Amino acid sequence: MEPLESRISKAIWESTSKDWLDIIDSDVVIVGAGPSGLTAASYLARSGLKTTVIERRLSFGGGIGGGGMQLHKIVVDGRALKVLEDFKVRYSYLEKYDLYVLDSAELMAKLASGAIDSGAKLIHGLTVEDLIVREDPFRVEGVVVQWSSVILAGLHVDPLFIHSRAVVDATGHDAEVLRILERKNPSLGIKVPGERSAYSELSELSVVERTGKVVEGLYVTGMAVAALNQLHRMGPIFSGMLLSGRRVAEEIIRDLS
């Protein structure tokens, strides 16, 4: 038998190559493994769409993990209970506040495991540096990707491509994919002004309402919706994030069916 070191490397290379040959042609690429991105991934994958989630960090959960000022509890309102139940997330009701409280770590873990168990593929340490586009009419047809470590090292290395039928910007406050669209395709007239100051009650509603298609092939969910539409931020309440993820999945499923 070959040395263990050889078998380790060959097993990893062979399995990774097999995965990549599959995800290079995806139905949906979700950029960002935060609350809305993971929620969307699960519902999309459950519907039978080949779904790939790209996360530039070596972790998942986005803003969930920090809770409120690093306290390990977060809240949702009653609108999000169906999503929590779909992911088997435990919660308790505080009647005097009319809010449901849950552990941030549990939400992170169960959203991720729910997405993976539904069939979505989650790739860490990968950054989207550009989009694949087509002209006349304009549409987005995938992403241009590079390892985050290469970018952090400041190396010049050409990226590779993932083709898809739909791309979702779930990158949160920074709206990284939308900013690429704004910067590199100015003729579209897309502007990303950034979010406004906190107004939790209004933002929880407006983020969900504005979730959806930006241009053909490109959708927005979560706090990237706030950045695009200059909506208010809401803090460590995650109803809007979960419902935005479910809503964008429902829209994509309709569009791609």
Coordinates of C-alpha atoms in Angstrom, one line a residue:
M1 CA 0.0 0.0 0.0
E2 CA 1.1 3.6 -0.7
P3 CA 2.4 5.6 2.2
L4 CA -0.3 7.3 4.3
E5 CA 0.9 10.7 3.3
S6 CA 0.4 9.9 -0.4
R7 CA -3.1 8.5 0.3
I8 CA -4.1 11.5 2.3
S9 CA -3.2 13.9 -0.5
K10 CA -4.7 11.8 -3.3
A11 CA -8.0 11.3 -1.4
I12 CA -8.3 15.1 -0.8
W13 CA -7.4 16.0 -4.4
E14 CA -9.6 13.4 -6.0
S15 CA -12.6 14.2 -3.9
T16 CA -12.2 18.0 -4.2
S17 CA -11.9 17.7 -8.0
K18 CA -15.0 15.6 -8.2
D19 CA -17.0 18.3 -6.2
W20 CA -15.6 21.1 -8.3
L21 CA -16.4 19.5 -11.6
D22 CA -20.0 19.3 -10.3
I23 CA -20.4 22.8 -8.9
I24 CA -18.8 24.6 -11.9
D25 CA -22.2 24.4 -13.5
S26 CA -24.7 25.3 -10.7
D27 CA -28.3 26.4 -10.9
V28 CA -27.8 28.9 -8.1
V29 CA -24.7 30.5 -6.5
I30 CA -25.3 32.2 -3.2
V31 CA -22.5 34.5 -2.1
G32 CA -22.3 34.7 1.7
A33 CA -23.1 32.1 4.3
G34 CA -24.9 34.3 6.7
P35 CA -28.5 33.9 7.9
S36 CA -30.3 34.9 4.7
G37 CA -27.9 33.0 2.5
L38 CA -28.0 29.8 4.4
T39 CA -31.8 30.0 4.7
A40 CA -32.2 30.6 0.9
A41 CA -29.7 27.7 0.2
S42 CA -31.8 25.2 2.2
Y43 CA -35.1 26.1 0.5
L44 CA -33.5 26.2 -3.0
A45 CA -31.7 22.8 -2.6
R46 CA -34.9 21.2 -1.2
S47 CA -36.7 22.3 -4.4
G48 CA -34.1 20.3 -6.4
L49 CA -32.0 23.2 -7.6
K50 CA -28.2 22.6 -7.6
T51 CA -27.1 25.2 -5.0
T52 CA -23.6 26.4 -4.2
V53 CA -22.8 28.7 -1.3
I54 CA -19.6 30.7 -1.4
E55 CA -18.2 32.2 1.8
R56 CA -15.0 34.2 1.9
R57 CA -14.3 33.4 5.5
L58 CA -13.4 30.0 7.0
S59 CA -16.7 30.0 9.0
F60 CA -20.4 30.4 8.5
G61 CA -23.2 32.4 10.2
G62 CA -22.3 36.0 9.2
G63 CA -23.5 38.4 11.9
I64 CA -25.3 35.7 13.9
G65 CA -22.3 34.7 16.0
G66 CA -21.6 38.0 17.6
G67 CA -25.2 38.1 18.9
G68 CA -25.9 41.5 20.5
M69 CA -22.6 42.9 21.7
Q70 CA -21.2 39.4 22.0
L71 CA -24.0 38.2 24.2
H72 CA -25.0 34.7 23.0
K73 CA -28.7 35.4 22.5
I74 CA -30.6 36.8 19.6
V75 CA -34.3 37.5 18.9
V76 CA -36.9 37.1 16.3
D77 CA -40.6 38.0 16.1
G78 CA -43.5 35.6 15.5
R79 CA -43.2 35.9 11.7
A80 CA -40.1 33.8 11.7
L81 CA -41.3 30.9 13.7
K82 CA -42.1 28.7 10.7
V83 CA -38.5 29.1 9.4
L84 CA -37.1 28.2 12.9
E85 CA -39.3 25.2 13.0
D86 CA -38.2 24.1 9.4
F87 CA -34.6 24.1 10.8
K88 CA -35.6 22.6 14.2
V89 CA -34.2 25.7 16.0
R90 CA -35.3 25.9 19.7
Y91 CA -36.6 29.1 21.1
S92 CA -38.5 30.6 24.1
Y93 CA -41.1 33.3 24.2
L94 CA -40.7 36.4 26.4
E95 CA -44.3 37.6 26.6
K96 CA -43.4 41.0 28.2
Y97 CA -41.3 41.8 25.2
D98 CA -43.3 39.9 22.6
L99 CA -40.1 38.4 21.2
Y100 CA -38.7 34.9 20.8
V101 CA -35.2 34.3 22.1
L102 CA -32.7 31.7 20.8
D103 CA -29.1 30.8 21.0
S104 CA -26.9 32.4 18.3
A105 CA -24.7 29.3 18.1
E106 CA -27.6 27.0 17.6
L107 CA -29.1 29.1 14.8
M108 CA -25.7 29.3 13.0
A109 CA -25.2 25.5 13.3
K110 CA -28.7 24.5 12.3
L111 CA -29.0 26.9 9.4
A112 CA -25.7 25.5 8.0
S113 CA -26.5 21.9 8.6
G114 CA -30.0 22.4 7.2
A115 CA -28.5 23.8 4.0
I116 CA -26.0 21.0 3.7
D117 CA -28.5 18.3 4.6
S118 CA -30.9 19.7 1.9
G119 CA -28.1 19.2 -0.7
A120 CA -26.4 22.6 -0.9
K121 CA -22.6 22.7 -1.3
L122 CA -20.8 25.2 1.0
I123 CA -17.3 26.3 0.1
H124 CA -15.3 28.3 2.6
G125 CA -12.4 30.6 1.9
L126 CA -13.6 31.6 -1.6
T127 CA -14.1 35.2 -2.7
V128 CA -16.2 36.5 -5.6
E129 CA -14.1 39.1 -7.4
D130 CA -16.2 39.6 -10.6
L131 CA -19.4 38.4 -12.3
I132 CA -20.0 36.5 -15.6
V133 CA -22.3 38.6 -17.7
R134 CA -24.0 38.6 -21.1
E135 CA -25.0 41.6 -23.1
D136 CA -28.1 42.5 -25.2
P137 CA -30.0 41.8 -23.1
F138 CA -27.9 42.1 -20.0
R139 CA -27.9 39.3 -17.6
V140 CA -25.7 37.7 -14.9
E141 CA -24.6 34.1 -15.6
G142 CA -22.3 33.2 -12.8
V143 CA -19.3 34.4 -10.7
V144 CA -15.6 34.8 -11.0
V145 CA -13.9 33.3 -7.9
Q146 CA -10.5 33.4 -6.2
W147 CA -9.2 31.9 -2.9
S148 CA -9.5 34.5 -0.2
S149 CA -6.0 33.6 0.9
V150 CA -4.6 34.6 -2.5
I151 CA -6.3 38.0 -2.2
L152 CA -5.1 38.6 1.3
A153 CA -1.6 37.7 0.2
G154 CA -1.7 40.3 -2.5
L155 CA -0.7 37.8 -5.2
H156 CA -1.6 38.2 -8.9
V157 CA -3.3 34.9 -9.7
D158 CA -5.9 34.5 -12.4
P159 CA -9.3 33.4 -11.1
L160 CA -11.7 30.7 -12.3
F161 CA -15.4 30.6 -13.0
I162 CA -18.6 29.1 -11.7
H163 CA -21.5 29.3 -14.2
S164 CA -25.0 29.5 -12.9
R165 CA -28.6 30.3 -13.8
A166 CA -28.9 32.7 -10.8
V167 CA -26.6 34.5 -8.4
V168 CA -27.6 35.8 -5.0
D169 CA -25.9 38.6 -3.1
A170 CA -26.1 37.5 0.5
T171 CA -22.9 39.3 1.6
G172 CA -24.6 41.4 4.2
H173 CA -23.8 45.1 5.0
D174 CA -21.0 45.3 2.4
A175 CA -23.2 44.1 -0.6
E176 CA -20.0 43.0 -2.3
V177 CA -21.6 41.5 -5.4
L178 CA -23.8 44.5 -6.0
R179 CA -20.8 46.8 -5.7
I180 CA -19.1 44.8 -8.4
L181 CA -22.1 45.2 -10.6
E182 CA -22.2 49.0 -9.8
R183 CA -18.5 49.5 -10.5
K184 CA -18.0 47.3 -13.5
N185 CA -21.2 47.8 -15.4
P186 CA -22.0 51.5 -15.0
S187 CA -24.4 51.6 -18.0
L188 CA -26.9 49.7 -15.8
G189 CA -27.3 52.7 -13.5
I190 CA -27.2 50.6 -10.4
K191 CA -26.2 52.5 -7.3
V192 CA -25.5 51.0 -3.9
P193 CA -25.8 54.0 -1.4
G194 CA -25.4 51.9 1.7
E195 CA -27.8 51.4 4.7
R196 CA -29.3 54.1 6.9
S197 CA -29.2 54.3 10.7
A198 CA -31.1 52.0 13.0
Y199 CA -34.9 51.8 12.9
S200 CA -35.6 48.1 13.8
E201 CA -39.3 47.9 13.3
L202 CA -39.4 49.5 9.9
S203 CA -36.3 47.7 8.7
E204 CA -37.5 44.3 9.7
L205 CA -40.4 44.8 7.3
S206 CA -38.8 46.7 4.4
V207 CA -35.8 44.4 4.0
V208 CA -38.2 41.5 3.3
E209 CA -40.4 43.6 1.0
R210 CA -37.4 44.7 -1.1
T211 CA -35.8 41.3 -1.4
G212 CA -35.6 39.9 -5.0
K213 CA -34.3 40.4 -8.5
V214 CA -31.9 43.3 -9.2
V215 CA -31.2 42.5 -12.9
E216 CA -31.7 39.3 -14.8
G217 CA -29.8 36.5 -13.1
L218 CA -28.9 38.5 -10.0
Y219 CA -30.9 38.6 -6.8
V220 CA -30.4 40.2 -3.4
T221 CA -31.2 39.1 0.1
G222 CA -30.6 40.1 3.7
M223 CA -28.7 43.2 4.7
A224 CA -27.4 43.6 1.1
V225 CA -31.0 44.6 0.4
A226 CA -30.6 47.5 2.9
A227 CA -27.4 48.6 1.3
L228 CA -29.0 48.6 -2.2
N229 CA -32.1 50.5 -1.1
Q230 CA -30.7 52.7 1.6
L231 CA -32.9 51.0 4.2
H232 CA -32.4 51.2 8.0
R233 CA -30.4 48.6 10.0
M234 CA -32.1 46.6 12.7
G235 CA -29.5 45.1 15.0
P236 CA -29.6 41.6 16.6
I237 CA -33.1 40.7 15.5
F238 CA -33.1 38.2 12.7
S239 CA -36.7 37.7 11.6
G240 CA -36.1 39.8 8.5
M241 CA -33.0 38.0 7.6
L242 CA -34.6 34.6 7.7
L243 CA -37.7 35.7 5.9
S244 CA -35.7 37.5 3.3
G245 CA -33.7 34.3 2.6
R246 CA -37.0 32.3 2.3
R247 CA -38.5 35.0 0.0
V248 CA -35.5 35.1 -2.4
A249 CA -35.6 31.3 -2.7
E250 CA -39.3 31.3 -3.5
E251 CA -38.7 33.9 -6.2
I252 CA -35.8 32.1 -7.8
I253 CA -37.7 28.8 -7.7
R254 CA -40.5 30.5 -9.6
D255 CA -38.2 32.1 -12.1
L256 CA -36.2 28.9 -12.8
S257 CA -39.0 26.4 -12.9

